Coordinates of C-alpha atoms in Angstrom, one line a residue:
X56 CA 13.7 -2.4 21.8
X57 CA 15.6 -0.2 24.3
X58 CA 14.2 3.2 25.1
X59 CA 16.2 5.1 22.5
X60 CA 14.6 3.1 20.1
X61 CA 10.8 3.9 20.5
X62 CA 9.3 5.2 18.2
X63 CA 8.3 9.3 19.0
X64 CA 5.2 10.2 20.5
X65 CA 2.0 10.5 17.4
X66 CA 2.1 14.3 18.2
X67 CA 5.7 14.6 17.0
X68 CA 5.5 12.3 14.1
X69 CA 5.8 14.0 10.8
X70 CA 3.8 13.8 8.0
X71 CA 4.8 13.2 4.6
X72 CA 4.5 15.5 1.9
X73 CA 1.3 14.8 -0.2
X74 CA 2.0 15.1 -4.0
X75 CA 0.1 14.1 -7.4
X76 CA 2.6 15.0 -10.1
X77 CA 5.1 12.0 -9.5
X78 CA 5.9 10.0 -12.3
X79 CA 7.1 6.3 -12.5
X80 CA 11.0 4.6 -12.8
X81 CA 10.5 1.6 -14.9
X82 CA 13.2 -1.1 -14.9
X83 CA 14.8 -3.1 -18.0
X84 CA 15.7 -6.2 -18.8
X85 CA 19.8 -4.6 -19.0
X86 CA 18.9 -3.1 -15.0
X87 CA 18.7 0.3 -15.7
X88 CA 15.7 2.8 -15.2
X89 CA 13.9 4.8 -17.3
X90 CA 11.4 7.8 -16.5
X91 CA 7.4 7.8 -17.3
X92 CA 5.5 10.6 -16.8
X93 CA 2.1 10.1 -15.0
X94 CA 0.3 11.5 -18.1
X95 CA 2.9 9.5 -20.1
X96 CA 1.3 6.2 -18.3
X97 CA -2.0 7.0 -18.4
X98 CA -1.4 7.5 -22.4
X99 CA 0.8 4.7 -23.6
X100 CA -1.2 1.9 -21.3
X101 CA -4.2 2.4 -23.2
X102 CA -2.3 1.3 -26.6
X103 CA 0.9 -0.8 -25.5
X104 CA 1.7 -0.3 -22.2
X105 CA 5.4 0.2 -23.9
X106 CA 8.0 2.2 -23.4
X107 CA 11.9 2.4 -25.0
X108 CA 14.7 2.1 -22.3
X109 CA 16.5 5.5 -22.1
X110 CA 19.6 3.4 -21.9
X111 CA 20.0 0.5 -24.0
X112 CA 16.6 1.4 -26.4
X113 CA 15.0 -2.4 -25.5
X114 CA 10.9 -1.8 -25.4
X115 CA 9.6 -2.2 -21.9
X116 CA 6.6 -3.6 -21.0
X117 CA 5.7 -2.0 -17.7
X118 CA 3.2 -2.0 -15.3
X119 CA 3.7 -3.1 -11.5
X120 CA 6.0 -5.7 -12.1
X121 CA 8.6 -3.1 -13.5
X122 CA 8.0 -0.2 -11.4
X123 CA 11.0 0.7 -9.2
X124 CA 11.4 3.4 -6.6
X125 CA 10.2 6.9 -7.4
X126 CA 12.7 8.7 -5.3
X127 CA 15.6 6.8 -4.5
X128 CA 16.3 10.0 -1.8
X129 CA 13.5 9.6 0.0
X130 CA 13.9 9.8 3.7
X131 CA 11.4 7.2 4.2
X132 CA 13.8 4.5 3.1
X133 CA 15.9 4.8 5.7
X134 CA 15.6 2.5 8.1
X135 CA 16.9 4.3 10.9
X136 CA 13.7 7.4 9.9
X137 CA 10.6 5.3 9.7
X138 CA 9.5 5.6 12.8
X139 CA 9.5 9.4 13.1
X140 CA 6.6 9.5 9.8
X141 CA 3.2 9.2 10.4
X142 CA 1.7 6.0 8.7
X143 CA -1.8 5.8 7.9
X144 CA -4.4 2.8 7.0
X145 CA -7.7 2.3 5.5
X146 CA -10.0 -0.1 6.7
X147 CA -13.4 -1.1 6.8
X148 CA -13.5 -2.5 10.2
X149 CA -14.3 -0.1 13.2
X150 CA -12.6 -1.4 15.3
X151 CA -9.1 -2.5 13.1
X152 CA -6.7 -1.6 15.6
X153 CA -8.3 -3.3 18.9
X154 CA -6.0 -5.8 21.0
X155 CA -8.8 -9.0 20.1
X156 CA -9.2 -7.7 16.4
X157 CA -7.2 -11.0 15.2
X158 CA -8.4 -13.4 17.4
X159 CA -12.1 -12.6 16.5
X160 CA -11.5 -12.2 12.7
X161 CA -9.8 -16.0 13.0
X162 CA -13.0 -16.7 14.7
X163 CA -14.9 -15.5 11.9
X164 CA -13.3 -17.0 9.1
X165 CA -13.1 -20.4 10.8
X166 CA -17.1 -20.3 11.0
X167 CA -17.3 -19.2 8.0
X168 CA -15.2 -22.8 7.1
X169 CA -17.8 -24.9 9.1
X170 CA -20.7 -23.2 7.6
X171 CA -19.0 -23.8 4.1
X172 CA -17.7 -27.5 4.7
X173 CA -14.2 -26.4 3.2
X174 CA -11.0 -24.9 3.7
X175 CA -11.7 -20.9 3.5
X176 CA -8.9 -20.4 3.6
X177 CA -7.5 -18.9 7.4
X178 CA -4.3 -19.3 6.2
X179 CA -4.5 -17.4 3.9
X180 CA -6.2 -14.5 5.9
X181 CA -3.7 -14.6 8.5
X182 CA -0.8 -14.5 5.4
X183 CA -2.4 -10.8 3.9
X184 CA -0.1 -7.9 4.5
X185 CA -0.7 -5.1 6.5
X186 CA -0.5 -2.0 3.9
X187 CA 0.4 1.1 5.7
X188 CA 1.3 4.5 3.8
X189 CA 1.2 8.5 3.8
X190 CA -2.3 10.1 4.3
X191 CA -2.7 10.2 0.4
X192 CA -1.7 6.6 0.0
X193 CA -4.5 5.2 2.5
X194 CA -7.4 7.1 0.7
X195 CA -6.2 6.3 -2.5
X196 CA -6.2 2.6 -1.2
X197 CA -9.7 3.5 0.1
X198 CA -11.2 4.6 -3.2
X199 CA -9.4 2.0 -5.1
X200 CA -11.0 -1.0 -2.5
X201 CA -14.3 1.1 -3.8
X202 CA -14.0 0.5 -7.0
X203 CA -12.3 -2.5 -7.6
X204 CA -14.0 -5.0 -4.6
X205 CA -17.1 -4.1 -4.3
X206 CA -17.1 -1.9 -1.2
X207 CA -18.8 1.0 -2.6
X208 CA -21.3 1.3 0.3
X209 CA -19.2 0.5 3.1
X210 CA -18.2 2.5 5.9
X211 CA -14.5 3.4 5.5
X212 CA -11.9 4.3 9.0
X213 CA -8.8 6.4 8.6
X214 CA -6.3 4.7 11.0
X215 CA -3.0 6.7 12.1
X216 CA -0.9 4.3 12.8

């Protein structure tokens, strides 16, 4: 990376705008999108999780697998703009960010293998993406982790990355 390059100092970085009222951009089958409200979501996945494609009228099934881009103008999908955004990241580990945090979580999970007598899979610990995202994004990552794998209790850290 030459100097003009590097990403600007964490004091300039800009934050992103923090909203709740998006809605979703679901794809079809014929490659068109069609708009879902948030509330609209919420409502229709408790019966079908179906929607009608504003284009061609097929039913859509949607969920993850369908979503597309909210904002296809959003600045943060230029390439060339990413590093001037502040990017945040949840974690549960104190220390997430130190220069021996790999090496040691390796370490772990290769004891962990011993102790076990199989395969625990280091691999596949090493293979896990990193998820980076605005403030909002990293604490809603936070209380989903809370809900969904068991880390009620445990100690959360707001990385600014």
């Amino acid at each position: 990376m030459t100097n003009d390059q590097q990403p600007a100092e964490s004091n300039d970085l800009q934050e992103r705008e923090a909203r709740s009222d998006y809605g979703f951009r679901m794809k079809c089958d014929c490659g068109e999108l069609s708009d879902l409200s948030a509330a609209g979501y919420i409502e229709r996945e408790s019966l079908d999780a179906r929607i009608a494609c504003s284009h061609c009228g097929t039913s859509i099934h949607y969920g993850r697998a369908v979503a597309g881009i909210r904002d296809r103008h959003d600045p943060a999908l230029d390439n060339s703009a990413v590093a001037r955004f502040a990017w945040y990241h949840s974690s549960t580990s104190p220390d997430w960010s130190s220069p021996d945090y790999t090496s040691r979580f390796a370490a772990l999970v290769r004891e962990a293998e011993l102790r076990l007598g199989h395969r625990y899979g280091t691999h596949i610990q090493r293979a896990k993406a990193l998820h980076v995202g605005t403030y909002k994004a990293a604490v809603e990552n936070m209380l989903r982790r809370m809900r969904d794998q068991d880390d009620a209790t445990s100690s959360f850290y707001l990385y600014r990355v």
